[in-house]
Amino acid sequence: MAKVIPNRVEMPRQDPEVRRRNFNEVALGFDMELARAEAERCLQCKKPLCIDGCPVEVRIPEFILKIQEGDMPGAVEILKGDNNLPAICGRVCPQETQCEEVCVLSKKYEPVAIGRLERFVADWDLARGMAIPELPPPTGKKVAVIGAGPAGLTCAADLARYGHAVTIFESLHKAGGVLIYGIPEFRLPKAVVKAEVDYVRQLGVDIRLDSVIGKLFTIDELLGEQGYDAMFLGTGAGLPRFMGIPGENYNGVYSANEFLTRTNLMKAYLFPEYDTPIKVKGRVAVVGGGNVAMDSARCALRLGNEEVTIVYRRSRVEMPARVEEAENAEEEGIIFELLTNPVEIYGDENGWVRGMRCIRMELGEPDDSGRRRPIPIPGSEFDTEVDIVVMAIGTSPNPLVFTDAGGLERTRWGTVVADEETGRTTKAGVWAGGDVVTGAATVISAMGAGKRAAADIDRFLRGEITVEGWD
Amino acid sequence: MYEILAREDLAPVTKLMVIAAPDVARKAKAGQFVIVRVAEEGERVPLTIADYDRNEGTITIIFQEVGKTTMHMGAMEVGDGLASFTGPLGNPTEIEHHGTVICAAGGVGIAPMFPIARALREAGNYVISIIGARNKELIFWEDKMRSVSDELIVCTDDGSYGRKAFVMDPLKELLETRDGIGHIWVIGPAIMMKFTALATRPFNVPTTVSLNSIMVDGTGMCGSCRVEVGGQTRFACVHGPEFDGHEVDWDLLLARQRIYLDEEKQALERWQAATGE
C-alpha cells in the first residue's frame, strides 16, 4: 500500500513585494528534486480519475510514473502524445477544477500537483529543443484553420500529425491568440508561447500572419476558389464588451482587450524601447471579476500605477477568476471592492477620466448562470477618484470573420452553433471550437475542442464519415 | 517582411511608398486602410490606401513624417521590409451614382481621396475635386487628381499655390452656386473635417468623412478607435472609417487623438537623438 504524503511540494514563487513591479514569471517552477518529490505523491491508482478530469485526457499517471522512474524522455513522449502545448497548459489550466479536483488524494489531503508536474516535464523538453515526432506520409488533403490561438494551434498540430497539409490564417502579427495578447508575461512567458508555436510549425503547419479572414479572404473563398478540403474556425471571442454607462469614452477608459494587448502583445511595459505606449497615471479601477480582470489589475500595478482596485458586482465566492490568481492579486496589494458596480464615469474639461460613481450591490436569487443575481441597493451611490478605468466585463466573438460565410448559423450571442463532440457547424465543410463556440472560456477547453474537431475532420478526409453537402 | 518596391519624396515630410502585398492588393478598395508595423518593436498604425495594383500585387501608401514611426518609415529604402502589413481593413467607400459629387481633401487626405474620386467617376458621377494644404510644398498628386476629376480646384492656406483659401471656401461657393450636388466627401486632419462638415450642414447635402482615430489591431478587438456618431459608440476600424460627417462628435475624436501626446513627444525626441536629426 503506497504511503500517502499529505502535503504537496511548495511551488517556488517570486516574493509579492518584488514581483508586483516586474513582469517576470511569478511561479518559478520545480527543479528535478522538487519534481520527483511531488511525483512520489501519486498513488498510481488502478482506476485513475484524473484522466477524465482533463479536457484533453492526458495519461497523467503514466507521465508521472516516468518522472518517478527518472525517465524524462519517456515522460515527454507520453505528455506530448496527448497535449501539444503542455508548457502552456501546465501554467494556465485551472487544474484545481479539473484533474486535481478529482484526484483521489484531494478528498482528505492536498491533490497531486499535476499542473506543476506537467509544466516541469514540458519545460524540460523545451530546454532541450523539443523532440519532433515522426509524421505519416502526406494524405494530399489540405485544411484551413482560422485563428492561431489555443483551439487553432491544437487542431492544426493534430491534423499535421495525421498527415494533412494545414495552413493557419492569423489576423495579428504574432501567433498565439489570447496566449500572446491576453495572458500576461508574468503568468505565461511569451518565449514559452513562441517555442510551442514553433513546435507546431515544425510539424509542417504553415502559419500565415497578418491575415484577417473576412477581409483578406473570406470563408467562402477559402472553401471555394482556394480549394481547402475542410476548415476549422478558432477565432475566439475577441470583441470587447463595454457597460454602456455615461463617460465610457473619456480618455483613460480602456477595454481589457486594449489594455492587455498594448501591455502584452505590444510590450508597452518596455516603452520607449517598444513603441506602443499605455497610460500610467496612478489610480486604476478594473471592472470585472474574471481572470481577465485579475490580469489587467496585476498588469496595471506592474506598469507603475500606485493604487489598483478590482470593482466587482458580486461577492468573492461568485468571482469566476482562478482562486490562485485572485490570491496572487491580493498578495500584490490589489484592493477588492466587491458587491460594487460603476454607474457613471466622470471626466474633466480636457476629456480625461477623473472619477467614477459606483453603487453597492446585494445578492438576490440565482440567474441563468446559477450565480446569485446582483441587485443595486438604492441610495448607496458613492463617488471615487480614479485616473484609469479598465472594463474587463467579458467578450464575445468578433463578427468580421463571418463576412461571406453563407449557412454558418450563429446564436443570438454571436457564437457559432457547433456540435460539442465533433465541432461540426451548420455550414458544410466547416468545423469550429473554442471561445467562438462557447463564448469566453479557458485555454484548455479550447484545446479539447480543437482536438475533437481534428479527429472528426481526419475521419471525414479519410472517407470514414460523410458530411452532408460537402465532399 | 513586406518589401518596399519604390519610394518617392512628394515633399520634404510627405513620403510615398509602394509595398509588395499581392493578397491585400487583390482585395483593396477605395476607402480602406492597412495597419502597418515598421519593425519588431514598432507600434501598429493605420495608413489609408492611396492606390493599389491588382496585377502587380502592390499597395501605395502616402504618409507625413509627424512622429517616430512615420520618421522611421521615411528613413527606409527600396529593398527594406516592413515587419507587418495587414489589410485591407475598414469598410470600402459606398460608390453610387449621385449625379454631381464633391471630393474635398486636405493635406495628406489627398491620398485616400484619389481612389475614391476615381471610383466615383467610374460609376458615372460628375466629380468636382478640391485639394488644399497649408502651403505649396504640401500639395501633391495634383495631376493624378485632375485625371480622375471633371473639375479640380487647388488651394493653399497661405496662397503660395493655387487659390488662397481653406478647402471649405470653394466648397461653400459650389454649394451656393451649383445645383444637383448629391454627396460630398471630406478627408483630412480631424479639425479640418470638423469645420468643413459644419460648413456643409446648412446645405443639407450628405457629407461623408473618414476618421483617423488611434488604432492598435484595426480589426475591432480593442476599442482604441472608439468614436461617437449620432450619440452611439462606434469603432472607426470596423464600423468606419467613413461616417456621416454631420453626426460625428468631433470634440471627442480630437480629445482621444491627444491621449498619447506626451509619449509621442518622448518617442520623437528619443528618435531624433538617436538618429542625430
XYZ file of C-alpha atoms in Angstrom:
748
model
C 0.000 0.000 0.000
C 1.621 3.224 -1.169
C 2.395 5.717 1.537
C 0.294 8.892 1.444
C 2.272 12.137 1.543
C -0.434 14.583 2.622
C 1.033 17.916 1.552
C 2.161 18.983 -1.876
C 5.588 20.411 -2.580
C 5.509 24.213 -2.446
C 5.964 25.988 -5.790
C 8.832 28.473 -5.532
C 7.435 31.916 -6.326
C 8.649 35.476 -6.558
C 8.010 37.459 -3.418
C 4.902 39.680 -3.764
C 6.744 42.881 -2.875
C 9.272 42.202 -5.621
C 7.035 40.708 -8.279
C 4.420 43.494 -8.198
C 6.886 45.724 -10.015
C 8.278 43.355 -12.621
C 6.832 41.333 -15.487
C 8.884 38.214 -14.803
C 7.153 34.920 -14.236
C 5.673 34.677 -10.745
C 5.819 30.882 -10.399
C 9.445 29.840 -10.778
C 8.926 26.127 -11.459
C 10.200 22.937 -9.864
C 13.709 21.623 -10.211
C 14.308 17.876 -10.637
C 14.453 17.272 -6.884
C 11.167 19.051 -6.147
C 9.514 17.395 -9.154
C 10.484 13.902 -8.088
C 9.344 14.614 -4.532
C 5.931 15.698 -5.854
C 5.777 12.801 -8.326
C 6.275 10.381 -5.432
C 2.910 11.512 -4.028
C 0.983 9.988 -6.965
C -0.562 6.692 -5.850
C -0.695 5.359 -9.452
C -4.373 4.474 -8.986
C -5.519 1.395 -10.882
C -8.586 3.360 -11.990
C -7.278 6.907 -12.299
C -9.959 9.589 -12.018
C -7.629 12.390 -13.093
C -7.598 11.450 -16.793
C -11.352 12.034 -17.098
C -10.956 15.358 -15.341
C -8.639 16.509 -18.143
C -10.302 18.122 -21.201
C -7.671 16.566 -23.464
C -7.406 13.275 -21.470
C -3.687 13.357 -20.788
C -2.435 9.978 -19.486
C -1.492 11.613 -16.199
C -0.419 8.683 -14.004
C 1.744 7.355 -16.849
C 3.794 10.503 -17.334
C 4.106 10.955 -13.559
C 5.390 7.388 -13.276
C 8.129 8.245 -15.772
C 9.201 11.168 -13.579
C 9.293 8.796 -10.582
C 11.490 6.434 -12.633
C 13.772 9.270 -13.776
C 12.821 8.669 -17.452
C 12.275 12.223 -18.638
C 12.205 11.476 -22.405
C 9.541 8.867 -21.642
C 7.508 11.421 -19.689
C 7.769 13.863 -22.611
C 6.632 11.285 -25.137
C 3.505 10.440 -23.165
C 2.631 14.028 -22.284
C 3.184 15.424 -25.764
C 1.419 12.498 -27.301
C -1.793 13.782 -25.741
C -1.154 17.501 -25.308
C 0.555 19.604 -27.984
C 1.031 22.642 -25.747
C 1.925 21.334 -22.278
C 4.199 24.214 -21.225
C 1.220 26.492 -21.691
C -1.353 24.215 -20.028
C 0.913 23.495 -17.093
C 0.875 27.231 -16.400
C -2.649 28.400 -17.175
C -5.032 25.469 -16.809
C -7.380 25.679 -13.854
C -6.244 22.259 -12.672
C -7.948 22.869 -9.347
C -11.315 22.478 -11.075
C -10.178 19.751 -13.453
C -7.678 16.924 -12.899
C -6.643 17.972 -9.398
C -10.210 18.358 -8.183
C -10.915 14.665 -8.801
C -7.512 13.375 -7.662
C -8.205 10.738 -5.048
C -5.859 12.474 -2.597
C -7.962 15.636 -2.687
C -10.626 14.026 -0.519
C -8.581 14.192 2.663
C -5.276 15.715 1.644
C -3.838 18.022 -0.991
C -4.182 16.655 -4.543
C -1.105 15.771 -6.553
C 0.211 18.978 -8.142
C -0.452 17.618 -11.637
C -0.224 21.008 -13.336
C 3.145 21.790 -11.806
C 4.470 18.409 -12.900
C 3.131 18.936 -16.405
C 4.936 22.266 -16.521
C 8.125 20.662 -15.256
C 8.137 17.984 -17.978
C 7.224 20.490 -20.688
C 9.937 22.935 -19.621
C 12.478 20.101 -19.522
C 11.613 19.277 -23.132
C 11.616 22.935 -24.175
C 15.090 23.469 -22.744
C 16.345 20.580 -24.837
C 14.908 21.798 -28.141
C 11.671 19.803 -28.251
C 11.606 16.412 -29.952
C 9.546 16.357 -33.136
C 7.535 13.169 -33.652
C 7.722 11.230 -36.891
C 4.988 12.263 -39.292
C 2.961 9.899 -41.513
C 3.070 10.209 -45.329
C 1.080 13.210 -46.667
C -2.568 12.460 -47.353
C -2.796 15.096 -50.081
C -5.627 16.846 -48.253
C -5.433 20.461 -47.154
C -7.187 22.142 -44.253
C -7.594 25.841 -43.447
C -7.517 26.765 -39.761
C -8.711 30.266 -38.895
C -7.014 31.639 -35.801
C -3.684 30.721 -34.211
C -4.986 30.642 -30.652
C -5.170 27.548 -28.435
C -8.002 25.901 -30.401
C -6.475 26.548 -33.817
C -2.923 25.604 -32.831
C -4.071 22.331 -31.279
C -6.349 21.420 -34.170
C -3.613 22.247 -36.683
C -0.961 20.265 -34.792
C -3.155 17.174 -34.574
C -4.159 17.417 -38.246
C -0.491 17.698 -39.225
C 0.281 14.628 -37.139
C -2.461 12.795 -39.061
C -0.619 13.673 -42.292
C -2.724 16.542 -43.676
C -1.413 19.860 -45.038
C -2.535 22.673 -42.766
C -2.492 26.456 -43.166
C -3.403 28.664 -40.204
C -4.644 32.171 -41.026
C -3.934 34.522 -38.117
C -5.079 38.149 -38.100
C -2.414 39.506 -35.743
C 1.309 39.751 -36.461
C 2.160 37.036 -33.937
C 0.599 33.633 -33.352
C -0.965 32.596 -30.058
C -4.232 34.465 -29.743
C -5.035 35.068 -26.064
C -1.771 33.328 -25.206
C 0.096 36.215 -26.783
C -2.184 39.242 -26.343
C -4.267 38.412 -23.296
C -2.408 36.372 -20.702
C 0.426 38.479 -19.274
C 4.131 37.726 -19.382
C 4.287 37.048 -15.653
C 1.780 34.182 -15.957
C 2.829 32.888 -19.346
C 6.205 33.995 -20.731
C 5.975 34.795 -24.434
C 9.194 32.874 -25.060
C 7.270 29.763 -23.957
C 4.407 30.595 -26.331
C 6.880 31.160 -29.156
C 8.549 27.800 -28.512
C 5.208 25.968 -28.533
C 4.156 27.794 -31.726
C 7.486 26.906 -33.338
C 6.813 23.269 -32.456
C 3.543 23.477 -34.395
C 5.446 24.982 -37.359
C 7.978 22.189 -37.166
C 5.146 19.715 -37.597
C 4.776 21.281 -41.037
C 1.932 23.681 -40.301
C 2.078 26.892 -42.369
C 1.139 29.888 -40.201
C 0.179 32.961 -42.238
C 0.209 36.071 -40.081
C -1.435 39.466 -40.777
C -4.268 37.573 -42.450
C -7.717 38.763 -41.454
C -10.298 36.285 -42.695
C -13.403 38.194 -43.634
C -11.171 40.851 -45.221
C -8.116 39.317 -46.911
C -10.010 36.174 -47.840
C -13.481 35.103 -46.894
C -14.592 31.714 -45.598
C -16.443 31.025 -48.857
C -13.342 31.898 -50.892
C -11.128 29.562 -48.888
C -13.575 26.689 -49.326
C -14.255 27.577 -52.961
C -11.568 29.001 -55.215
C -8.749 28.403 -52.718
C -9.699 24.749 -52.646
C -9.412 23.762 -48.988
C -10.890 20.370 -48.233
C -12.065 21.366 -44.764
C -11.922 24.302 -42.378
C -11.651 24.801 -38.608
C -12.777 28.074 -37.087
C -10.931 29.003 -33.924
C -11.313 32.769 -33.925
C -12.113 33.065 -30.247
C -14.129 35.746 -28.513
C -12.151 38.904 -29.181
C -14.913 41.519 -29.289
C -14.751 43.683 -26.153
C -17.851 44.487 -24.117
C -18.476 47.903 -22.609
C -21.063 48.703 -19.939
C -22.770 51.445 -21.911
C -22.639 53.830 -18.949
C -22.074 57.569 -19.417
C -18.451 58.630 -19.692
C -17.083 55.383 -21.054
C -15.304 57.150 -23.905
C -13.280 59.560 -21.778
C -9.519 59.409 -22.217
C -8.205 56.776 -19.845
C -11.069 54.280 -20.181
C -9.800 51.079 -21.738
C -11.356 47.777 -22.668
C -9.346 44.979 -21.032
C -8.529 43.790 -24.554
C -6.852 47.079 -25.385
C -5.119 47.319 -22.002
C -3.750 43.785 -22.239
C -2.917 43.937 -25.970
C -0.884 47.108 -25.501
C 0.861 45.656 -22.457
C 1.442 42.038 -23.501
C 1.455 41.795 -27.300
C 2.876 45.247 -27.966
C 5.057 45.249 -24.811
C 4.042 48.720 -23.661
C 5.755 47.934 -20.352
C 9.001 48.366 -22.286
C 8.093 51.787 -23.738
C 10.024 53.665 -25.153
C 12.202 50.720 -26.238
C 8.993 49.363 -27.721
C 6.964 51.993 -29.497
C 3.459 51.286 -28.234
C 2.520 53.415 -25.212
C -0.030 52.887 -22.445
C -1.193 55.465 -19.929
C 0.171 55.169 -16.400
C -1.488 57.684 -14.134
C -1.764 56.418 -10.562
C -5.203 55.140 -9.625
C -6.738 52.370 -11.657
C -10.132 50.730 -11.348
C -10.606 47.396 -13.102
C -14.254 46.452 -13.522
C -14.875 42.693 -13.531
C -14.093 39.535 -11.590
C -12.670 37.010 -14.045
C -9.133 36.053 -14.978
C -9.008 38.934 -17.451
C -9.799 41.379 -14.640
C -7.061 39.854 -12.441
C -4.599 40.012 -15.323
C -5.493 43.628 -16.083
C -5.148 44.662 -12.442
C -1.802 42.922 -11.987
C -0.513 44.485 -15.219
C -1.688 47.916 -14.068
C 0.356 47.517 -10.890
C 3.445 46.379 -12.732
C 3.169 49.274 -15.188
C 3.721 51.567 -12.200
C 0.237 52.622 -11.114
C 0.199 53.089 -7.330
C -3.316 52.058 -6.458
C -5.221 49.353 -8.288
C -8.739 48.313 -7.346
C -10.911 45.491 -8.639
C -14.571 46.560 -8.770
C -16.879 43.554 -8.995
C -20.648 43.457 -8.711
C -20.929 40.103 -6.937
C -19.041 38.670 -3.968
C -15.735 36.783 -3.764
C -17.406 33.386 -3.950
C -19.027 34.166 -7.317
C -15.854 35.542 -8.896
C -15.001 33.396 -11.930
C -11.271 34.086 -11.648
C -8.933 31.275 -10.618
C -8.615 31.310 -6.846
C -4.829 31.178 -7.195
C -4.747 34.315 -9.383
C -7.146 36.248 -7.136
C -4.912 35.346 -4.174
C -1.818 36.405 -6.111
C -3.520 39.718 -6.873
C -4.395 40.263 -3.215
C -0.865 39.440 -2.080
C 0.432 42.028 -4.527
C -1.678 44.681 -2.833
C -4.628 44.957 -5.196
C -7.749 46.190 -3.438
C -11.024 44.311 -3.890
C -14.220 46.386 -3.888
C -16.814 43.654 -4.047
C -20.590 43.965 -4.367
C -19.948 47.244 -6.161
C -20.811 48.362 -9.727
C -19.984 51.561 -11.631
C -22.908 53.673 -12.858
C -21.128 56.646 -14.400
C -17.615 57.763 -15.262
C -16.726 61.420 -14.783
C -14.267 63.381 -16.847
C -12.546 66.748 -16.750
C -12.782 69.572 -19.272
C -9.980 68.058 -21.358
C -11.792 64.763 -21.750
C -9.791 62.762 -19.161
C -11.212 60.382 -16.557
C -11.226 61.915 -13.097
C -13.630 59.701 -11.184
C -16.431 57.208 -11.063
C -19.801 56.899 -9.354
C -20.493 53.412 -8.059
C -23.423 51.746 -6.371
C -23.383 48.975 -3.761
C -24.986 45.665 -4.663
C -26.639 42.842 -2.757
C -27.182 39.278 -3.925
C -30.658 38.049 -4.808
C -31.922 34.888 -6.455
C -29.658 32.930 -8.874
C -29.742 33.936 -12.551
C -29.159 31.820 -15.730
C -25.521 31.221 -14.827
C -26.582 29.726 -11.488
C -24.926 32.535 -9.577
C -26.870 34.844 -7.299
C -28.101 37.900 -9.168
C -26.594 41.239 -8.079
C -29.200 43.902 -7.249
C -28.311 47.574 -6.748
C -29.069 48.979 -3.293
C -30.961 52.246 -3.863
C -29.330 55.288 -2.308
C -25.963 53.580 -1.834
C -24.190 55.536 -4.582
C -20.756 56.901 -3.802
C -18.089 58.722 -5.785
C -14.466 57.731 -6.060
C -11.491 59.382 -7.711
C -9.774 57.351 -10.362
C -7.447 58.062 -13.308
C -7.823 54.959 -15.442
C -10.739 52.554 -15.805
C -10.381 49.134 -17.396
C -13.568 47.357 -18.450
C -12.976 43.605 -18.048
C -16.588 42.504 -18.168
C -16.454 39.923 -20.902
C -16.028 39.426 -24.618
C -17.911 37.824 -27.494
C -16.909 36.560 -30.963
C -15.624 39.119 -33.440
C -18.106 39.134 -36.348
C -15.594 40.141 -39.067
C -14.784 36.517 -39.901
C -18.428 35.776 -40.749
C -18.438 38.019 -43.848
C -19.360 35.798 -46.801
C -19.812 32.597 -44.808
C -23.224 31.586 -46.041
C -25.045 28.974 -43.986
C -22.919 29.323 -40.851
C -25.520 29.536 -38.112
C -24.860 31.612 -35.040
C -26.666 32.093 -31.736
C -28.077 35.416 -30.597
C -24.891 35.939 -28.576
C -22.850 35.773 -31.777
C -21.315 32.362 -31.050
C -21.148 29.691 -33.757
C -23.551 26.762 -33.466
C -21.437 23.597 -33.361
C -21.735 20.016 -32.160
C -19.944 19.646 -28.823
C -18.493 16.219 -29.640
C -17.332 16.754 -33.214
C -17.189 20.518 -33.719
C -19.320 20.323 -36.882
C -21.170 23.549 -37.727
C -24.260 24.068 -39.856
C -22.023 25.004 -42.791
C -20.807 22.041 -44.784
C -17.046 21.638 -44.593
C -16.653 23.915 -41.568
C -15.831 22.795 -38.016
C -15.463 25.163 -35.067
C -14.310 25.103 -31.455
C -13.131 27.187 -28.535
C -14.456 30.574 -27.472
C -16.069 31.219 -30.874
C -18.499 28.416 -29.957
C -18.675 28.553 -26.156
C -18.101 32.245 -25.510
C -15.112 33.227 -23.356
C -13.835 30.139 -21.527
C -10.461 28.501 -20.912
C -7.372 27.723 -22.971
C -7.677 24.012 -22.212
C -11.323 23.687 -23.192
C -10.449 25.386 -26.500
C -7.663 22.860 -26.945
C -10.030 19.985 -26.196
C -12.412 21.274 -28.843
C -9.539 21.635 -31.327
C -8.519 18.052 -30.663
C -12.010 16.622 -31.093
C -12.565 18.573 -34.308
C -9.213 17.454 -35.724
C -10.169 13.831 -35.119
C -13.539 14.314 -36.825
C -12.020 16.231 -39.753
C -9.469 13.452 -40.138
C -12.190 10.794 -40.254
C -14.006 12.852 -42.864
C -10.890 13.426 -45.001
C -10.193 9.688 -44.974
C -13.721 8.979 -46.162
C -14.636 7.174 -42.959
C -17.577 9.501 -42.420
C -19.564 11.781 -44.682
C -20.711 15.325 -44.106
C -23.962 16.394 -45.724
C -23.441 18.800 -48.582
C -19.644 18.537 -48.648
C -17.156 16.178 -50.256
C 8.624 41.155 -44.426
C 6.679 43.335 -46.841
C 9.147 44.769 -49.315
C 9.320 48.443 -50.247
C 9.472 48.301 -54.047
C 9.556 52.030 -54.695
C 9.571 55.276 -52.766
C 9.179 58.939 -53.556
C 9.575 62.168 -51.607
C 6.439 64.094 -52.530
C 7.572 66.868 -50.199
C 10.249 67.151 -47.513
C 7.923 65.476 -44.984
C 5.481 63.710 -47.327
C 6.558 60.255 -48.468
C 5.097 57.763 -50.919
C 5.865 54.063 -50.806
C 4.868 51.145 -52.979
C 4.675 47.931 -50.960
C 4.625 44.349 -52.250
C 1.415 42.815 -50.815
C -0.306 40.754 -53.531
C -3.172 39.363 -51.440
C -4.016 42.783 -49.982
C -3.809 44.340 -53.462
C -6.242 41.768 -54.850
C -8.916 42.817 -52.371
C -8.197 46.507 -51.719
C -10.957 49.017 -52.400
C -11.216 52.798 -52.167
C -11.789 53.980 -48.620
C -9.962 51.113 -46.929
C -6.764 51.185 -44.913
C -3.906 48.967 -43.795
C -2.270 48.543 -40.394
C 1.499 48.773 -40.619
C 4.294 47.880 -38.231
C 7.735 49.175 -39.104
C 9.857 46.762 -37.102
C 9.679 44.205 -34.287
C 9.381 46.877 -31.596
C 7.142 49.069 -33.733
C 3.619 50.141 -32.937
C 0.692 49.238 -35.174
C -0.500 52.277 -37.136
C -3.316 52.740 -39.667
C -2.482 54.205 -43.061
C -5.027 54.834 -45.795
C -4.668 53.040 -49.128
C -3.725 55.659 -51.725
C -3.681 53.228 -54.627
C -3.463 49.536 -55.453
C -2.352 47.474 -58.445
C -4.007 44.093 -58.555
C -1.787 42.862 -61.397
C 1.493 43.971 -59.896
C 0.347 42.985 -56.422
C 1.191 46.309 -54.803
C -0.322 48.838 -52.414
C 0.661 52.517 -52.442
C 0.708 54.407 -49.154
C 1.422 58.070 -48.517
C 2.276 59.446 -45.095
C 3.577 62.570 -43.452
C 6.513 62.360 -41.074
C 4.900 63.562 -37.875
C 6.384 61.283 -35.227
C 8.725 58.421 -34.515
C 7.005 55.741 -36.573
C 6.484 57.840 -39.700
C 10.048 59.153 -39.467
C 11.363 55.640 -39.057
C 9.398 54.623 -42.149
C 10.541 57.699 -44.038
C 14.139 56.677 -43.466
C 13.641 53.262 -45.071
C 14.929 52.495 -48.537
C 13.803 50.451 -51.513
C 14.512 46.838 -50.663
C 13.853 47.291 -46.940
C 10.854 45.494 -45.497
C 8.001 46.419 -43.162
C 7.560 43.942 -40.307
C 3.819 43.682 -40.792
C 1.206 44.895 -43.241
C -2.383 43.926 -42.546
C -5.359 44.654 -44.725
C -7.462 45.655 -46.443
C -9.293 46.891 -43.346
C -12.353 49.012 -42.798
C -15.444 49.309 -44.945
C -14.875 50.398 -48.551
C -16.447 53.659 -49.697
C -20.029 53.165 -50.816
C -19.859 54.067 -54.504
C -23.175 55.001 -56.091
C -24.381 57.225 -58.856
C -25.345 60.539 -57.217
C -25.034 62.890 -60.155
C -22.539 65.505 -59.089
C -20.230 64.847 -56.162
C -17.553 66.902 -54.426
C -14.333 65.362 -53.109
C -12.649 67.748 -50.679
C -9.239 66.674 -49.440
C -6.900 68.440 -47.031
C -3.193 67.725 -46.675
C -2.373 64.035 -46.611
C -6.125 63.376 -47.063
C -5.470 63.745 -50.786
C -4.039 60.212 -50.712
C -7.202 58.294 -49.748
C -9.356 60.710 -51.777
C -7.666 59.754 -55.056
C -9.073 56.210 -55.326
C -12.446 57.439 -54.019
C -12.717 60.151 -56.690
C -11.630 57.624 -59.323
C -14.274 55.099 -58.262
C -16.985 57.768 -58.156
C -16.059 58.894 -61.672
C -16.063 55.320 -62.930
C -19.586 54.998 -61.530
C -20.704 57.847 -63.760
C -20.612 60.753 -61.311
C -19.546 64.279 -62.282
C -16.634 64.721 -59.880
C -15.524 68.122 -58.583
C -12.354 67.766 -56.508
C -10.880 70.324 -54.149
C -7.383 69.736 -52.786
C -5.834 72.016 -50.224
C -2.886 72.240 -47.867
C -1.096 74.752 -45.650
C 1.369 75.662 -48.401
C 2.658 74.715 -51.880
C 5.126 72.180 -50.521
C 2.378 70.054 -49.005
C 0.285 69.803 -52.204
C 0.865 66.539 -54.103
C -0.759 64.406 -56.800
C -2.363 67.430 -58.487
C -2.106 65.753 -61.904
C -3.427 62.454 -60.622
C -6.422 64.150 -59.002
C -7.055 66.102 -62.201
C -7.045 62.827 -64.144
C -9.945 61.436 -62.094
C -11.962 64.649 -61.743
C -14.173 66.646 -64.058
C -13.098 69.805 -62.281
C -10.194 70.395 -59.909
C -9.704 73.332 -57.539
C -6.334 73.706 -55.812
C -5.888 75.962 -52.798
C -3.343 76.730 -50.093
C -3.857 78.430 -46.739
C -1.061 80.906 -47.422
C -1.733 81.450 -51.095
C 1.682 80.099 -52.141
C -0.014 77.961 -54.777
C -3.413 77.967 -56.371
C -6.096 79.963 -54.656
C -5.525 81.432 -51.200
C -8.286 79.663 -49.290
C -9.229 76.830 -46.963
C -10.824 73.829 -48.668
C -14.202 74.752 -47.224
C -14.232 78.133 -49.002
C -14.544 76.898 -52.608
C -16.711 74.092 -51.228
C -19.247 76.573 -49.824
C -19.215 78.537 -53.061
C -20.012 75.422 -55.047
C -22.868 74.577 -52.719
C -24.213 78.116 -53.076
C -23.960 78.280 -56.855
C -24.413 74.785 -58.270
C -27.411 72.534 -58.438
C -27.598 68.803 -58.050
C -24.698 68.150 -55.702
C -25.674 64.753 -54.408
C -22.910 63.859 -51.964
C -19.717 65.262 -50.508
C -16.607 63.507 -49.212
C -14.251 65.326 -46.847
C -10.938 63.793 -45.767
C -8.100 65.483 -43.938
C -6.924 66.317 -40.413
C -9.759 65.977 -37.879
C -10.016 69.699 -37.239
C -10.315 70.345 -40.997
C -13.034 67.691 -41.348
C -14.884 69.125 -38.347
C -15.145 72.654 -39.735
C -15.663 71.581 -43.329
C -18.528 69.246 -42.350
C -20.041 72.026 -40.252
C -19.863 74.275 -43.316
C -21.861 71.862 -45.479
C -24.563 71.286 -42.925
C -26.800 74.236 -43.782
C -26.936 72.996 -47.367
C -28.344 69.591 -46.333
C -26.017 67.660 -48.612
C -24.923 64.288 -47.190
C -21.292 64.608 -46.160
C -19.066 61.598 -45.572
C -15.824 61.867 -43.608
C -13.075 59.319 -42.939
C -11.999 59.224 -39.296
C -8.343 58.899 -38.364
C -8.593 57.559 -34.809
C -5.719 55.982 -32.943
C -5.788 52.238 -33.557
C -3.985 49.133 -32.324
C -5.324 45.997 -34.007
C -7.642 47.593 -36.569
C -9.981 44.599 -36.563
C -12.455 45.515 -33.844
C -10.910 43.718 -30.911
C -9.733 46.553 -28.683
C -11.891 49.692 -28.948
C -8.979 52.126 -29.046
C -10.614 53.802 -32.043
C -13.955 54.467 -30.294
C -15.827 57.445 -31.692
C -19.349 58.705 -31.105
C -21.582 59.117 -34.143
C -25.178 60.165 -33.688
C -24.777 59.565 -29.959
C -23.760 55.910 -30.462
C -20.325 54.493 -29.739
C -18.718 53.109 -32.890
C -15.351 51.548 -33.678
C -13.740 53.514 -36.542
C -11.874 50.395 -37.697
C -14.868 48.132 -38.307
C -17.920 50.420 -38.415
C -15.988 53.060 -40.390
C -13.632 54.538 -41.216
C -16.260 56.539 -43.110
C -19.136 58.093 -41.198
C -21.773 60.808 -41.611
C -19.773 63.969 -41.021
C -22.796 65.768 -39.554
C -23.239 63.155 -36.819
C -19.645 62.778 -35.585
C -18.721 64.065 -32.112
C -15.649 65.927 -33.309
C -14.535 67.180 -29.926
C -14.430 63.612 -28.631
C -12.342 62.494 -31.628
C -9.946 65.413 -31.151
C -9.655 64.687 -27.406
C -8.983 60.992 -27.965
C -6.320 61.790 -30.568
C -4.434 63.619 -27.810
C -4.250 60.682 -25.363
C -0.596 59.861 -26.060
C 0.774 63.315 -26.865
C 3.341 63.093 -24.051
C 4.515 59.642 -25.071
C 4.616 60.634 -28.757
C 6.830 63.597 -27.891
C 9.093 61.396 -25.808
C 9.431 58.821 -28.591
C 10.118 61.527 -31.168
C 12.834 63.145 -29.059
C 14.441 59.759 -28.480
C 14.411 59.011 -32.228
C 15.854 62.383 -33.117
C 18.592 61.987 -30.526
C 19.418 58.507 -31.815
C 19.496 59.499 -35.487
C 21.111 62.860 -34.922
C 18.371 64.790 -36.629
